[in-house]
Amino acid sequence: QQPVQSPQAVILREGEDAVINCSSSKALYSVHWYRQKHGEAPVFLMILLKGGEQKGHEKISASFNEKKQQSSLYLTASQLSYSGTYFCGTRGSGNTGKLIFGQGTTLQVKP
Amino acid sequence: KAGVTQTPRYLIKTRGQQVTLSCSPISGHRSVSWYQQTPGQGLQFLFEYFSETQRNKGNFPGRFSGRQFSNSRSEMNVSTLELGDSALYLCASSWGNDEQYFGPGTRLTVT
């Protein structure tokens, strides 16, 4: 089951904040966040694991609500370089389950 | 350390033909996953190989198949191509179940 991301698109001015949400109808083991810039491959941002462990870039902030099967990615004081499409991926069947990605959230940061 | 490489980068095929795409993971990575990316559809999971065994499979028809070799290099094959198979095919490697490193993709056009 593909996770659902919201919003589908967001436009910001430099310095503004944004939150991208990811929700699943199934119990989740982990949530993964990636960013893809136009014409480039997706790049890893963060993994949030059941139980509270997180691995990822220090400048990226995210949360994982295991009870609600939801995750949120927090982009604060946005920079032009934050522009791109953000994908959340979810594993629902333990550590070796398939990683299923949402449809993506397009973020555009304007000067 | 060299990144994930995919060959060829671009491919044009005719309906009914078959195609083989190749992916060389980062040295030491044992897992290779394949995704199909089309506009508006996000990253659709095809399959994942770990130590030469298919560990997970997505919801694609049997025309899509793959394999992984002892050196972790992976190939995917699509037989009897259809127009709807036109897409960017991405492979991603990881050591196990953690962050994935994506290759640049193979852009397949079916005419």
Coordinates of C-alpha atoms in Angstrom, one line a residue:
Chain A
Q1 CA 0.0 0.0 0.0
Q2 CA 1.5 3.3 -1.2
P3 CA 1.8 5.9 1.5
V4 CA 0.0 9.2 1.0
Q5 CA 1.9 12.4 1.0
S6 CA 0.6 15.9 1.6
P7 CA 0.7 18.5 0.3
Q8 CA 1.3 17.6 -3.3
A9 CA 3.1 20.8 -3.9
V10 CA 4.2 23.8 -1.9
I11 CA 5.8 27.1 -2.8
L12 CA 7.9 29.0 -0.3
R13 CA 10.0 32.1 0.0
E14 CA 13.5 31.7 1.3
G15 CA 13.6 31.6 5.0
E16 CA 10.0 30.2 5.4
D17 CA 9.2 26.9 6.9
A18 CA 7.4 23.9 5.5
V19 CA 6.1 20.6 6.7
I20 CA 5.6 17.5 4.5
N21 CA 3.4 14.7 5.8
C22 CA 3.4 11.0 5.0
S23 CA 0.7 8.6 6.2
S24 CA 0.1 4.9 5.8
S25 CA -2.9 2.7 6.4
K26 CA -0.6 -0.1 7.6
A27 CA 1.5 -0.5 10.6
L28 CA 5.0 0.8 9.8
Y29 CA 8.4 -0.5 10.7
S30 CA 10.3 2.5 9.3
V31 CA 9.9 5.7 7.3
H32 CA 12.5 6.9 4.8
W33 CA 12.8 10.4 3.3
Y34 CA 14.5 11.2 0.0
R35 CA 14.8 14.4 -2.1
Q36 CA 15.1 14.4 -5.9
K37 CA 16.1 17.5 -7.8
H38 CA 15.1 17.9 -11.3
G39 CA 17.0 15.6 -13.6
E40 CA 18.9 14.0 -10.8
A41 CA 18.6 10.8 -8.8
P42 CA 16.9 10.7 -5.4
V43 CA 19.2 11.4 -2.4
F44 CA 18.8 10.0 1.0
L45 CA 17.7 12.4 3.8
M46 CA 16.6 10.4 6.8
I47 CA 15.4 7.1 8.2
L48 CA 13.0 6.9 11.2
L49 CA 12.6 3.6 12.8
K50 CA 10.0 2.1 15.0
G51 CA 11.1 2.6 18.6
G52 CA 12.5 6.0 18.0
E53 CA 15.9 5.6 16.3
Q54 CA 16.7 8.0 13.6
K55 CA 19.5 8.1 11.1
G56 CA 20.2 10.9 8.7
H57 CA 21.5 14.4 8.0
E58 CA 21.8 16.6 11.0
K59 CA 20.2 19.6 9.4
I60 CA 17.0 17.6 8.6
S61 CA 14.3 17.2 11.2
A62 CA 11.5 14.7 11.1
S63 CA 9.1 12.9 13.3
F64 CA 7.4 9.4 13.3
N65 CA 4.2 8.7 15.1
E66 CA 4.0 4.9 15.2
K67 CA 0.5 4.9 16.6
K68 CA -0.9 6.9 13.7
Q69 CA 1.5 5.5 11.1
Q70 CA 2.4 9.0 10.2
S71 CA 5.7 10.9 9.6
S72 CA 6.4 14.5 9.0
L73 CA 9.5 16.2 7.5
Y74 CA 10.2 19.7 8.8
L75 CA 12.1 22.1 6.6
T76 CA 13.0 25.2 8.5
A77 CA 14.5 28.5 7.3
S78 CA 14.3 27.1 3.7
Q79 CA 17.0 27.8 1.2
L80 CA 16.9 27.8 -2.6
S81 CA 18.8 24.4 -2.5
Y82 CA 15.8 22.8 -0.7
S83 CA 13.8 22.9 -4.0
G84 CA 12.9 19.5 -5.4
T85 CA 10.5 16.6 -4.9
Y86 CA 10.4 14.9 -1.6
F87 CA 9.5 11.3 -1.3
C88 CA 8.7 9.3 1.7
G89 CA 9.1 5.5 1.7
T90 CA 7.7 3.1 4.1
R91 CA 8.5 -0.4 5.2
G92 CA 5.7 -2.2 6.8
S93 CA 6.9 -5.7 7.3
G94 CA 9.9 -5.5 9.5
N95 CA 13.5 -4.7 8.5
T96 CA 13.5 -6.6 5.3
G97 CA 10.1 -5.6 3.9
K98 CA 9.7 -3.8 0.6
L99 CA 10.3 0.0 0.6
I100 CA 7.2 1.6 -1.0
F101 CA 7.4 5.3 -1.9
G102 CA 4.6 7.9 -1.9
Q103 CA 3.9 10.0 -4.9
G104 CA 6.0 12.8 -3.8
T105 CA 5.7 16.4 -2.7
T106 CA 7.1 19.1 -5.0
L107 CA 8.8 22.0 -3.1
Q108 CA 9.7 25.2 -4.8
V109 CA 11.7 27.8 -2.9
K110 CA 11.7 31.3 -4.4
P111 CA 14.2 34.1 -3.6
Chain B
K1 CA 34.0 5.5 -3.4
A2 CA 32.3 5.1 -6.8
G3 CA 28.6 5.5 -6.9
V4 CA 25.9 3.4 -8.4
T5 CA 26.2 3.1 -12.1
Q6 CA 23.5 2.1 -14.6
T7 CA 23.9 1.2 -18.3
P8 CA 22.7 2.2 -20.7
R9 CA 21.6 5.7 -19.8
Y10 CA 19.2 6.0 -22.7
L11 CA 17.4 3.4 -24.7
I12 CA 14.9 3.5 -27.5
K13 CA 13.0 0.3 -28.3
T14 CA 10.0 -0.8 -30.4
R15 CA 6.9 -2.4 -29.0
G16 CA 7.2 -6.1 -28.7
Q17 CA 11.0 -6.1 -28.2
Q18 CA 12.8 -6.9 -25.0
V19 CA 15.4 -5.0 -23.1
T20 CA 18.0 -5.6 -20.4
L21 CA 19.1 -2.9 -18.1
S22 CA 22.2 -3.2 -15.9
C23 CA 23.1 -1.8 -12.5
S24 CA 26.4 -1.9 -10.7
P25 CA 26.0 -1.1 -7.0
I26 CA 28.4 0.6 -4.6
S27 CA 31.2 -1.8 -3.7
G28 CA 30.2 -3.8 -0.6
H29 CA 26.5 -3.2 -1.0
R30 CA 24.5 -6.4 -1.1
S31 CA 21.0 -5.1 -1.8
V32 CA 19.9 -3.8 -5.1
S33 CA 16.4 -2.5 -5.7
W34 CA 14.7 -1.4 -8.9
Y35 CA 12.1 1.3 -9.4
Q36 CA 10.1 2.6 -12.3
Q37 CA 9.5 6.4 -12.3
T38 CA 7.0 8.1 -14.5
P39 CA 5.6 11.6 -14.3
G40 CA 3.0 11.8 -11.6
Q41 CA 3.5 8.2 -10.5
G42 CA 6.4 8.6 -8.1
L43 CA 8.7 5.7 -7.6
Q44 CA 7.1 2.4 -8.3
F45 CA 8.9 -0.5 -6.6
L46 CA 9.7 -3.4 -9.0
F47 CA 11.9 -5.8 -7.0
E48 CA 14.7 -6.1 -4.6
Y49 CA 17.6 -8.5 -4.6
F50 CA 19.8 -9.3 -1.7
S51 CA 22.8 -11.7 -2.0
E52 CA 21.5 -13.1 -5.3
T53 CA 18.0 -13.8 -4.0
Q54 CA 14.9 -11.9 -4.8
R55 CA 13.8 -10.6 -1.4
N56 CA 10.8 -8.5 -2.4
K57 CA 8.7 -8.0 -5.5
G58 CA 6.3 -5.3 -6.5
N59 CA 3.0 -5.5 -8.4
F60 CA 4.4 -5.6 -11.9
P61 CA 3.5 -8.2 -14.6
G62 CA 5.7 -11.2 -15.2
R63 CA 7.2 -9.4 -18.2
F64 CA 9.4 -7.6 -15.7
S65 CA 12.1 -9.8 -14.3
G66 CA 15.5 -9.4 -12.7
R67 CA 18.5 -11.2 -11.3
Q68 CA 21.6 -10.5 -9.2
F69 CA 25.0 -11.9 -9.7
S70 CA 27.6 -13.0 -7.1
N71 CA 29.4 -9.6 -7.4
S72 CA 26.0 -7.9 -6.5
R73 CA 25.6 -6.5 -10.0
S74 CA 22.0 -6.7 -11.1
E75 CA 20.1 -6.8 -14.3
M76 CA 16.4 -6.3 -15.0
N77 CA 14.7 -7.5 -18.1
V78 CA 11.5 -6.4 -19.7
S79 CA 10.0 -8.6 -22.4
T80 CA 7.4 -7.8 -25.0
L81 CA 7.7 -4.1 -24.4
E82 CA 4.6 -1.9 -24.3
L83 CA 4.2 1.8 -24.8
G84 CA 3.4 2.2 -21.1
D85 CA 6.8 0.8 -20.2
S86 CA 8.4 4.1 -21.2
A87 CA 9.9 5.4 -18.0
L88 CA 13.0 6.2 -16.1
Y89 CA 14.2 3.0 -14.4
L90 CA 16.2 3.6 -11.3
C91 CA 18.3 1.2 -9.3
A92 CA 19.4 1.7 -5.8
S93 CA 21.9 -0.1 -3.7
S94 CA 22.3 -0.4 0.1
W95 CA 24.4 -2.4 2.4
G96 CA 21.4 -4.0 4.0
N97 CA 18.2 -2.3 5.0
D98 CA 19.3 1.2 5.5
E99 CA 19.7 4.2 3.3
Q100 CA 19.6 3.5 -0.4
Y101 CA 22.0 5.1 -2.9
F102 CA 20.3 5.7 -6.3
G103 CA 22.0 5.5 -9.7
P104 CA 21.3 8.1 -12.4
G105 CA 18.7 5.8 -14.1
T106 CA 18.1 4.5 -17.6
R107 CA 15.6 6.4 -19.6
L108 CA 13.6 3.9 -21.7
T109 CA 11.5 5.1 -24.6
V110 CA 9.2 2.6 -26.3
T111 CA 7.9 3.5 -29.7

